[in-house]
Amino acid sequence: MEGTARRIVAPVVDLRPEPRSDKGIDTQMVRGEPFTVYDVNAEGWAWGQAEIDGYVGWLPAEALGPADPAPTHRVAVASTFVYPGPDMKLPRGDLLPLGAALAVIGTRRVRDLDYGILPDGGAVVLTHLETVGAPPQPDFVAVATGLAGTPYLWGGRTAFGLDCSGLVQLALARAGVPAPRDSDMQASGLGEAVEPGDLAALRRGDLLHWKGHIAIAEGNGRMVHANGHHMLTVSEPLQAGVARIAAAGVPLAGVRRIPGAPIGQ
């Protein structure tokens, strides 16, 4: 089935299993990500597929725009504003999350601050952006721990709200490693299985997985994960966290290790 190539123009949009806003979300997409549309219903919902991870679902057609121009830059900080012009004193516009992609057509310096200029005249602080071809982050674990404090959101995959697998996917993406969206696919498709053994001996970047949950070992007796217990992304003592989850009736199912994973020095 041939579809129409489009691109997300909203800061963040929810992808839903049904074309209804009262339904829960399966995942999210951010500005600049490509989406193939296969159908648009009479109520203005578009059904299609996200290019980044193959997820299919419904989203408001108004959140979509042309596929071109292709993005030249990505947001490299947790969030940044789009201004109507190159001046931070102007009323702020959209708030874009980490990883949102933009087409920058020029730059302008105003009061010692450089801005990237967008095709519609909007402006973003240039130091908050990186080029699409910029080197990936050297340590995906540091990316994940840097997101500590982010609210837990079922289906979330942005710095505005994350679920467990959304954190893993986002952190790995920032380090140049593509990852499936859901925890079960991450637990079966990322890296290779290793024997958990002594939890204290787990390496930095190892992925601990349970039925319906996944976390990242920090390598110092701690793990970082987005979870419904704290309703946040948190770094906590690894063995205590594993014990707490087991006490809730969900034992650790296994550990995965990604060979050559970017985990810094």
PDB file of C-alpha atoms in Angstrom:
ATOM      1  CA  MET A   1       0.000   0.000   0.000  1.00  0.00           C
ATOM      2  CA  GLU A   2       1.492   3.300  -1.093  1.00  0.00           C
ATOM      3  CA  GLY A   3       1.314   6.157   1.361  1.00  0.00           C
ATOM      4  CA  THR A   4       2.085   9.862   1.460  1.00  0.00           C
ATOM      5  CA  ALA A   5       5.309  11.042   3.057  1.00  0.00           C
ATOM      6  CA  ARG A   6       4.697  13.697   5.692  1.00  0.00           C
ATOM      7  CA  ARG A   7       6.576  15.151   8.636  1.00  0.00           C
ATOM      8  CA  ILE A   8       5.493  16.050  12.183  1.00  0.00           C
ATOM      9  CA  VAL A   9       5.091  19.820  12.664  1.00  0.00           C
ATOM     10  CA  ALA A  10       3.669  19.809  16.213  1.00  0.00           C
ATOM     11  CA  PRO A  11       6.213  19.893  19.069  1.00  0.00           C
ATOM     12  CA  VAL A  12       4.953  16.489  20.290  1.00  0.00           C
ATOM     13  CA  VAL A  13       2.020  14.425  19.091  1.00  0.00           C
ATOM     14  CA  ASP A  14       0.498  11.269  20.566  1.00  0.00           C
ATOM     15  CA  LEU A  15       0.112   8.191  18.388  1.00  0.00           C
ATOM     16  CA  ARG A  16      -3.049   6.333  19.385  1.00  0.00           C
ATOM     17  CA  PRO A  17      -4.494   2.880  18.668  1.00  0.00           C
ATOM     18  CA  GLU A  18      -7.837   4.413  17.668  1.00  0.00           C
ATOM     19  CA  PRO A  19      -8.805   7.797  16.180  1.00  0.00           C
ATOM     20  CA  ARG A  20     -10.124   9.103  19.494  1.00  0.00           C
ATOM     21  CA  SER A  21      -8.562  11.572  21.910  1.00  0.00           C
ATOM     22  CA  ASP A  22     -10.051   9.745  24.903  1.00  0.00           C
ATOM     23  CA  LYS A  23      -7.975   6.652  24.144  1.00  0.00           C
ATOM     24  CA  GLY A  24      -4.599   6.045  25.727  1.00  0.00           C
ATOM     25  CA  ILE A  25      -1.448   6.574  23.712  1.00  0.00           C
ATOM     26  CA  ASP A  26       0.852   3.908  22.297  1.00  0.00           C
ATOM     27  CA  THR A  27       3.805   6.204  21.692  1.00  0.00           C
ATOM     28  CA  GLN A  28       4.699   9.745  20.638  1.00  0.00           C
ATOM     29  CA  MET A  29       6.414  11.558  17.801  1.00  0.00           C
ATOM     30  CA  VAL A  30       8.255  14.871  17.841  1.00  0.00           C
ATOM     31  CA  ARG A  31       8.622  17.698  15.388  1.00  0.00           C
ATOM     32  CA  GLY A  32      10.549  16.825  12.255  1.00  0.00           C
ATOM     33  CA  GLU A  33      10.096  13.065  12.413  1.00  0.00           C
ATOM     34  CA  PRO A  34       8.832  11.446   9.186  1.00  0.00           C
ATOM     35  CA  PHE A  35       5.432   9.751   9.097  1.00  0.00           C
ATOM     36  CA  THR A  36       3.821   7.908   6.194  1.00  0.00           C
ATOM     37  CA  VAL A  37       0.077   8.528   5.888  1.00  0.00           C
ATOM     38  CA  TYR A  38      -2.140   5.767   4.490  1.00  0.00           C
ATOM     39  CA  ASP A  39      -5.568   7.147   5.348  1.00  0.00           C
ATOM     40  CA  VAL A  40      -7.294  10.254   6.721  1.00  0.00           C
ATOM     41  CA  ASN A  41     -10.813   9.877   8.104  1.00  0.00           C
ATOM     42  CA  ALA A  42     -13.667  12.370   8.035  1.00  0.00           C
ATOM     43  CA  GLU A  43     -12.872  13.525  11.576  1.00  0.00           C
ATOM     44  CA  GLY A  44      -9.368  14.638  10.613  1.00  0.00           C
ATOM     45  CA  TRP A  45      -7.384  11.708  12.004  1.00  0.00           C
ATOM     46  CA  ALA A  46      -4.499  10.319   9.957  1.00  0.00           C
ATOM     47  CA  TRP A  47      -3.538   6.649  10.085  1.00  0.00           C
ATOM     48  CA  GLY A  48       0.015   5.755   9.218  1.00  0.00           C
ATOM     49  CA  GLN A  49       3.454   4.609  10.268  1.00  0.00           C
ATOM     50  CA  ALA A  50       6.361   6.272  12.052  1.00  0.00           C
ATOM     51  CA  GLU A  51       9.600   5.867  10.128  1.00  0.00           C
ATOM     52  CA  ILE A  52      11.816   5.929  13.218  1.00  0.00           C
ATOM     53  CA  ASP A  53      10.588   2.661  14.731  1.00  0.00           C
ATOM     54  CA  GLY A  54       7.815   1.336  12.495  1.00  0.00           C
ATOM     55  CA  TYR A  55       4.988   2.085  14.934  1.00  0.00           C
ATOM     56  CA  VAL A  56       1.544   2.423  13.350  1.00  0.00           C
ATOM     57  CA  GLY A  57      -1.411   4.357  14.686  1.00  0.00           C
ATOM     58  CA  TRP A  58      -3.617   7.393  14.499  1.00  0.00           C
ATOM     59  CA  LEU A  59      -2.733  11.034  15.062  1.00  0.00           C
ATOM     60  CA  PRO A  60      -4.419  14.368  14.261  1.00  0.00           C
ATOM     61  CA  ALA A  61      -3.788  15.264  10.615  1.00  0.00           C
ATOM     62  CA  GLU A  62      -3.225  18.872  11.688  1.00  0.00           C
ATOM     63  CA  ALA A  63       0.007  17.727  13.373  1.00  0.00           C
ATOM     64  CA  LEU A  64       1.454  16.859   9.953  1.00  0.00           C
ATOM     65  CA  GLY A  65       3.143  19.001   7.330  1.00  0.00           C
ATOM     66  CA  PRO A  66       5.101  18.532   4.107  1.00  0.00           C
ATOM     67  CA  ALA A  67       8.058  16.152   4.094  1.00  0.00           C
ATOM     68  CA  ASP A  68      10.262  18.929   2.703  1.00  0.00           C
ATOM     69  CA  PRO A  69      12.351  20.810   3.547  1.00  0.00           C
ATOM     70  CA  ALA A  70      14.309  18.113   5.334  1.00  0.00           C
ATOM     71  CA  PRO A  71      15.583  19.024   8.808  1.00  0.00           C
ATOM     72  CA  THR A  72      19.099  20.401   9.116  1.00  0.00           C
ATOM     73  CA  HIS A  73      19.300  20.642  12.914  1.00  0.00           C
ATOM     74  CA  ARG A  74      18.038  18.901  16.048  1.00  0.00           C
ATOM     75  CA  VAL A  75      17.294  20.180  19.530  1.00  0.00           C
ATOM     76  CA  ALA A  76      20.270  19.175  21.679  1.00  0.00           C
ATOM     77  CA  VAL A  77      18.997  20.356  25.082  1.00  0.00           C
ATOM     78  CA  ALA A  78      16.078  19.092  27.177  1.00  0.00           C
ATOM     79  CA  SER A  79      13.762  21.745  25.704  1.00  0.00           C
ATOM     80  CA  THR A  80      13.872  25.071  23.905  1.00  0.00           C
ATOM     81  CA  PHE A  81      11.415  27.713  22.755  1.00  0.00           C
ATOM     82  CA  VAL A  82      10.613  28.753  19.217  1.00  0.00           C
ATOM     83  CA  TYR A  83      10.267  32.537  19.071  1.00  0.00           C
ATOM     84  CA  PRO A  84       8.338  34.410  16.355  1.00  0.00           C
ATOM     85  CA  GLY A  85      11.603  36.134  15.463  1.00  0.00           C
ATOM     86  CA  PRO A  86      15.233  36.340  16.595  1.00  0.00           C
ATOM     87  CA  ASP A  87      14.620  38.022  19.934  1.00  0.00           C
ATOM     88  CA  MET A  88      14.215  36.305  23.302  1.00  0.00           C
ATOM     89  CA  LYS A  89      12.039  39.201  24.479  1.00  0.00           C
ATOM     90  CA  LEU A  90       9.326  38.332  21.975  1.00  0.00           C
ATOM     91  CA  PRO A  91       6.378  36.209  23.184  1.00  0.00           C
ATOM     92  CA  ARG A  92       7.508  32.591  23.269  1.00  0.00           C
ATOM     93  CA  GLY A  93       5.993  30.086  20.889  1.00  0.00           C
ATOM     94  CA  ASP A  94       6.192  26.304  20.848  1.00  0.00           C
ATOM     95  CA  LEU A  95       8.321  24.471  23.386  1.00  0.00           C
ATOM     96  CA  LEU A  96      10.339  21.810  21.568  1.00  0.00           C
ATOM     97  CA  PRO A  97      11.782  18.714  23.263  1.00  0.00           C
ATOM     98  CA  LEU A  98      15.192  17.099  22.962  1.00  0.00           C
ATOM     99  CA  GLY A  99      15.544  15.483  19.538  1.00  0.00           C
ATOM    100  CA  ALA A 100      12.976  17.598  17.692  1.00  0.00           C
ATOM    101  CA  ALA A 101      14.261  18.340  14.183  1.00  0.00           C
ATOM    102  CA  LEU A 102      14.101  21.634  12.305  1.00  0.00           C
ATOM    103  CA  ALA A 103      15.042  23.111   8.944  1.00  0.00           C
ATOM    104  CA  VAL A 104      17.301  26.097   9.626  1.00  0.00           C
ATOM    105  CA  ILE A 105      17.700  28.396   6.620  1.00  0.00           C
ATOM    106  CA  GLY A 106      19.994  30.986   8.163  1.00  0.00           C
ATOM    107  CA  THR A 107      21.296  32.567  11.329  1.00  0.00           C
ATOM    108  CA  ARG A 108      21.035  35.967  12.938  1.00  0.00           C
ATOM    109  CA  ARG A 109      22.778  37.544  15.912  1.00  0.00           C
ATOM    110  CA  VAL A 110      20.766  39.835  18.187  1.00  0.00           C
ATOM    111  CA  ARG A 111      22.228  41.306  21.384  1.00  0.00           C
ATOM    112  CA  ASP A 112      25.125  38.835  21.410  1.00  0.00           C
ATOM    113  CA  LEU A 113      22.822  35.822  21.014  1.00  0.00           C
ATOM    114  CA  ASP A 114      22.780  33.710  17.852  1.00  0.00           C
ATOM    115  CA  TYR A 115      19.512  32.321  16.508  1.00  0.00           C
ATOM    116  CA  GLY A 116      18.706  29.718  13.887  1.00  0.00           C
ATOM    117  CA  ILE A 117      16.068  31.084  11.511  1.00  0.00           C
ATOM    118  CA  LEU A 118      13.260  28.779  10.372  1.00  0.00           C
ATOM    119  CA  PRO A 119      11.424  28.901   7.010  1.00  0.00           C
ATOM    120  CA  ASP A 120       8.388  30.616   8.590  1.00  0.00           C
ATOM    121  CA  GLY A 121      10.550  33.293  10.218  1.00  0.00           C
ATOM    122  CA  GLY A 122      10.586  31.647  13.628  1.00  0.00           C
ATOM    123  CA  ALA A 123      13.824  31.512  15.569  1.00  0.00           C
ATOM    124  CA  VAL A 124      15.529  29.126  17.984  1.00  0.00           C
ATOM    125  CA  VAL A 125      18.601  29.808  20.109  1.00  0.00           C
ATOM    126  CA  LEU A 126      21.399  28.383  17.985  1.00  0.00           C
ATOM    127  CA  THR A 127      23.414  26.959  20.877  1.00  0.00           C
ATOM    128  CA  HIS A 128      20.390  24.794  21.735  1.00  0.00           C
ATOM    129  CA  LEU A 129      20.712  23.040  18.368  1.00  0.00           C
ATOM    130  CA  GLU A 130      23.109  20.630  16.704  1.00  0.00           C
ATOM    131  CA  THR A 131      23.391  19.776  13.030  1.00  0.00           C
ATOM    132  CA  VAL A 132      21.706  16.593  11.886  1.00  0.00           C
ATOM    133  CA  GLY A 133      25.119  15.150  11.046  1.00  0.00           C
ATOM    134  CA  ALA A 134      26.730  16.056  14.373  1.00  0.00           C
ATOM    135  CA  PRO A 135      28.696  13.318  16.164  1.00  0.00           C
ATOM    136  CA  PRO A 136      26.489  11.225  18.468  1.00  0.00           C
ATOM    137  CA  GLN A 137      26.736  11.497  22.217  1.00  0.00           C
ATOM    138  CA  PRO A 138      29.586   9.347  23.581  1.00  0.00           C
ATOM    139  CA  ASP A 139      27.662   7.892  26.532  1.00  0.00           C
ATOM    140  CA  PHE A 140      24.028   6.831  26.342  1.00  0.00           C
ATOM    141  CA  VAL A 141      23.961   6.147  30.077  1.00  0.00           C
ATOM    142  CA  ALA A 142      24.888   9.774  30.771  1.00  0.00           C
ATOM    143  CA  VAL A 143      22.051  10.848  28.470  1.00  0.00           C
ATOM    144  CA  ALA A 144      19.635   8.703  30.478  1.00  0.00           C
ATOM    145  CA  THR A 145      20.812   9.948  33.875  1.00  0.00           C
ATOM    146  CA  GLY A 146      20.618  13.495  32.554  1.00  0.00           C
ATOM    147  CA  LEU A 147      16.880  12.931  32.110  1.00  0.00           C
ATOM    148  CA  ALA A 148      16.370  12.096  35.798  1.00  0.00           C
ATOM    149  CA  GLY A 149      13.390  13.984  37.148  1.00  0.00           C
ATOM    150  CA  THR A 150      11.397  13.702  33.924  1.00  0.00           C
ATOM    151  CA  PRO A 151       7.762  12.811  34.715  1.00  0.00           C
ATOM    152  CA  TYR A 152       6.663   9.261  33.982  1.00  0.00           C
ATOM    153  CA  LEU A 153       4.222   9.088  31.081  1.00  0.00           C
ATOM    154  CA  TRP A 154       2.818   5.873  29.668  1.00  0.00           C
ATOM    155  CA  GLY A 155       3.738   5.951  25.975  1.00  0.00           C
ATOM    156  CA  GLY A 156       6.062   8.925  26.454  1.00  0.00           C
ATOM    157  CA  ARG A 157       9.358   9.176  24.598  1.00  0.00           C
ATOM    158  CA  THR A 158      10.331  12.820  25.095  1.00  0.00           C
ATOM    159  CA  ALA A 159      11.988  14.971  27.737  1.00  0.00           C
ATOM    160  CA  PHE A 160       8.475  16.150  28.658  1.00  0.00           C
ATOM    161  CA  GLY A 161       7.443  12.640  29.747  1.00  0.00           C
ATOM    162  CA  LEU A 162       8.968   9.176  29.434  1.00  0.00           C
ATOM    163  CA  ASP A 163       8.091   5.557  29.975  1.00  0.00           C
ATOM    164  CA  CYS A 164      10.751   2.900  30.582  1.00  0.00           C
ATOM    165  CA  SER A 165      11.337   1.908  26.974  1.00  0.00           C
ATOM    166  CA  GLY A 166      10.994   5.499  25.799  1.00  0.00           C
ATOM    167  CA  LEU A 167      13.951   6.422  28.009  1.00  0.00           C
ATOM    168  CA  VAL A 168      16.057   3.592  26.591  1.00  0.00           C
ATOM    169  CA  GLN A 169      15.125   4.454  23.008  1.00  0.00           C
ATOM    170  CA  LEU A 170      15.779   8.189  23.446  1.00  0.00           C
ATOM    171  CA  ALA A 171      19.099   7.718  25.252  1.00  0.00           C
ATOM    172  CA  LEU A 172      20.369   5.259  22.654  1.00  0.00           C
ATOM    173  CA  ALA A 173      19.156   7.456  19.786  1.00  0.00           C
ATOM    174  CA  ARG A 174      21.175  10.376  21.151  1.00  0.00           C
ATOM    175  CA  ALA A 175      24.204   8.077  21.076  1.00  0.00           C
ATOM    176  CA  GLY A 176      23.537   6.979  17.497  1.00  0.00           C
ATOM    177  CA  VAL A 177      22.108   3.545  18.293  1.00  0.00           C
ATOM    178  CA  PRO A 178      18.640   2.750  16.884  1.00  0.00           C
ATOM    179  CA  ALA A 179      16.374   0.825  19.228  1.00  0.00           C
ATOM    180  CA  PRO A 180      12.886  -0.691  19.106  1.00  0.00           C
ATOM    181  CA  ARG A 181      10.160   1.226  20.884  1.00  0.00           C
ATOM    182  CA  ASP A 182       8.718  -1.318  23.339  1.00  0.00           C
ATOM    183  CA  SER A 183      10.414  -3.020  26.288  1.00  0.00           C
ATOM    184  CA  ASP A 184       9.651  -6.550  25.072  1.00  0.00           C
ATOM    185  CA  MET A 185      11.288  -5.836  21.713  1.00  0.00           C
ATOM    186  CA  GLN A 186      14.248  -4.186  23.441  1.00  0.00           C
ATOM    187  CA  ALA A 187      14.617  -7.206  25.728  1.00  0.00           C
ATOM    188  CA  SER A 188      14.743  -9.572  22.757  1.00  0.00           C
ATOM    189  CA  GLY A 189      16.351  -7.429  20.065  1.00  0.00           C
ATOM    190  CA  LEU A 190      18.997  -5.217  21.683  1.00  0.00           C
ATOM    191  CA  GLY A 191      22.457  -6.683  22.149  1.00  0.00           C
ATOM    192  CA  GLU A 192      22.877 -10.156  23.557  1.00  0.00           C
ATOM    193  CA  ALA A 193      21.767 -11.948  26.690  1.00  0.00           C
ATOM    194  CA  VAL A 194      24.257 -12.226  29.553  1.00  0.00           C
ATOM    195  CA  GLU A 195      24.009 -14.139  32.820  1.00  0.00           C
ATOM    196  CA  PRO A 196      22.892 -11.715  35.555  1.00  0.00           C
ATOM    197  CA  GLY A 197      24.998 -13.479  38.209  1.00  0.00           C
ATOM    198  CA  ASP A 198      26.109 -11.012  40.859  1.00  0.00           C
ATOM    199  CA  LEU A 199      24.098  -7.858  40.224  1.00  0.00           C
ATOM    200  CA  ALA A 200      26.915  -5.790  41.689  1.00  0.00           C
ATOM    201  CA  ALA A 201      29.119  -6.968  38.810  1.00  0.00           C
ATOM    202  CA  LEU A 202      26.861  -5.698  36.036  1.00  0.00           C
ATOM    203  CA  ARG A 203      28.549  -3.347  33.595  1.00  0.00           C
ATOM    204  CA  ARG A 204      27.665   0.218  32.762  1.00  0.00           C
ATOM    205  CA  GLY A 205      25.109   0.172  29.952  1.00  0.00           C
ATOM    206  CA  ASP A 206      23.710  -3.290  30.678  1.00  0.00           C
ATOM    207  CA  LEU A 207      19.944  -3.442  30.237  1.00  0.00           C
ATOM    208  CA  LEU A 208      17.942  -5.121  32.996  1.00  0.00           C
ATOM    209  CA  HIS A 209      14.534  -6.316  31.901  1.00  0.00           C
ATOM    210  CA  TRP A 210      11.385  -7.602  33.541  1.00  0.00           C
ATOM    211  CA  LYS A 211       8.011  -8.478  32.093  1.00  0.00           C
ATOM    212  CA  GLY A 212       6.851  -5.064  30.879  1.00  0.00           C
ATOM    213  CA  HIS A 213       9.807  -3.064  32.200  1.00  0.00           C
ATOM    214  CA  ILE A 214      13.423  -2.192  31.395  1.00  0.00           C
ATOM    215  CA  ALA A 215      16.211  -0.267  33.139  1.00  0.00           C
ATOM    216  CA  ILE A 216      19.811   0.770  32.453  1.00  0.00           C
ATOM    217  CA  ALA A 217      22.693  -0.210  34.736  1.00  0.00           C
ATOM    218  CA  GLU A 218      24.940   2.730  35.548  1.00  0.00           C
ATOM    219  CA  GLY A 219      27.868   0.503  36.530  1.00  0.00           C
ATOM    220  CA  ASN A 220      28.250   1.894  40.044  1.00  0.00           C
ATOM    221  CA  GLY A 221      25.661  -0.193  41.844  1.00  0.00           C
ATOM    222  CA  ARG A 222      22.860   1.996  40.536  1.00  0.00           C
ATOM    223  CA  MET A 223      20.333   1.872  37.736  1.00  0.00           C
ATOM    224  CA  VAL A 224      18.347   4.544  35.932  1.00  0.00           C
ATOM    225  CA  HIS A 225      14.814   3.950  34.701  1.00  0.00           C
ATOM    226  CA  ALA A 226      11.478   5.634  34.091  1.00  0.00           C
ATOM    227  CA  ASN A 227       8.986   3.891  36.329  1.00  0.00           C
ATOM    228  CA  GLY A 228       5.485   4.009  37.725  1.00  0.00           C
ATOM    229  CA  HIS A 229       6.630   3.572  41.336  1.00  0.00           C
ATOM    230  CA  HIS A 230       8.310   6.965  41.510  1.00  0.00           C
ATOM    231  CA  MET A 231       6.326   8.345  38.527  1.00  0.00           C
ATOM    232  CA  LEU A 232       9.659   9.800  37.401  1.00  0.00           C
ATOM    233  CA  THR A 233      12.869   8.878  35.691  1.00  0.00           C
ATOM    234  CA  VAL A 234      15.167   8.124  38.632  1.00  0.00           C
ATOM    235  CA  SER A 235      18.621   6.842  39.455  1.00  0.00           C
ATOM    236  CA  GLU A 236      18.436   4.465  42.412  1.00  0.00           C
ATOM    237  CA  PRO A 237      20.450   1.666  44.055  1.00  0.00           C
ATOM    238  CA  LEU A 238      20.267  -1.271  41.666  1.00  0.00           C
ATOM    239  CA  GLN A 239      19.870  -4.127  44.132  1.00  0.00           C
ATOM    240  CA  ALA A 240      17.235  -2.282  46.161  1.00  0.00           C
ATOM    241  CA  GLY A 241      15.266  -1.497  43.010  1.00  0.00           C
ATOM    242  CA  VAL A 242      15.430  -5.077  41.768  1.00  0.00           C
ATOM    243  CA  ALA A 243      14.277  -6.321  45.189  1.00  0.00           C
ATOM    244  CA  ARG A 244      11.382  -3.861  45.314  1.00  0.00           C
ATOM    245  CA  ILE A 245      10.149  -4.892  41.881  1.00  0.00           C
ATOM    246  CA  ALA A 246      10.488  -8.581  42.805  1.00  0.00           C
ATOM    247  CA  ALA A 247       8.500  -7.973  45.993  1.00  0.00           C
ATOM    248  CA  ALA A 248       5.709  -6.644  43.789  1.00  0.00           C
ATOM    249  CA  GLY A 249       5.621 -10.031  42.055  1.00  0.00           C
ATOM    250  CA  VAL A 250       7.808  -9.261  39.034  1.00  0.00           C
ATOM    251  CA  PRO A 251      11.207 -11.002  39.187  1.00  0.00           C
ATOM    252  CA  LEU A 252      14.120  -9.904  37.035  1.00  0.00           C
ATOM    253  CA  ALA A 253      13.805 -11.725  33.709  1.00  0.00           C
ATOM    254  CA  GLY A 254      17.271 -11.120  32.297  1.00  0.00           C
ATOM    255  CA  VAL A 255      20.082  -8.798  31.306  1.00  0.00           C
ATOM    256  CA  ARG A 256      21.151  -7.652  27.839  1.00  0.00           C
ATOM    257  CA  ARG A 257      24.489  -6.199  26.811  1.00  0.00           C
ATOM    258  CA  ILE A 258      25.006  -4.188  23.618  1.00  0.00           C
ATOM    259  CA  PRO A 259      28.505  -4.940  22.256  1.00  0.00           C
ATOM    260  CA  GLY A 260      30.358  -1.708  21.608  1.00  0.00           C
ATOM    261  CA  ALA A 261      27.640   0.375  23.227  1.00  0.00           C
ATOM    262  CA  PRO A 262      28.668   4.022  23.688  1.00  0.00           C
ATOM    263  CA  ILE A 263      29.178   4.258  27.456  1.00  0.00           C
ATOM    264  CA  GLY A 264      31.943   6.852  27.699  1.00  0.00           C
ATOM    265  CA  GLN A 265      35.349   6.241  29.216  1.00  0.00           C
TER     266      GLN A 265
END
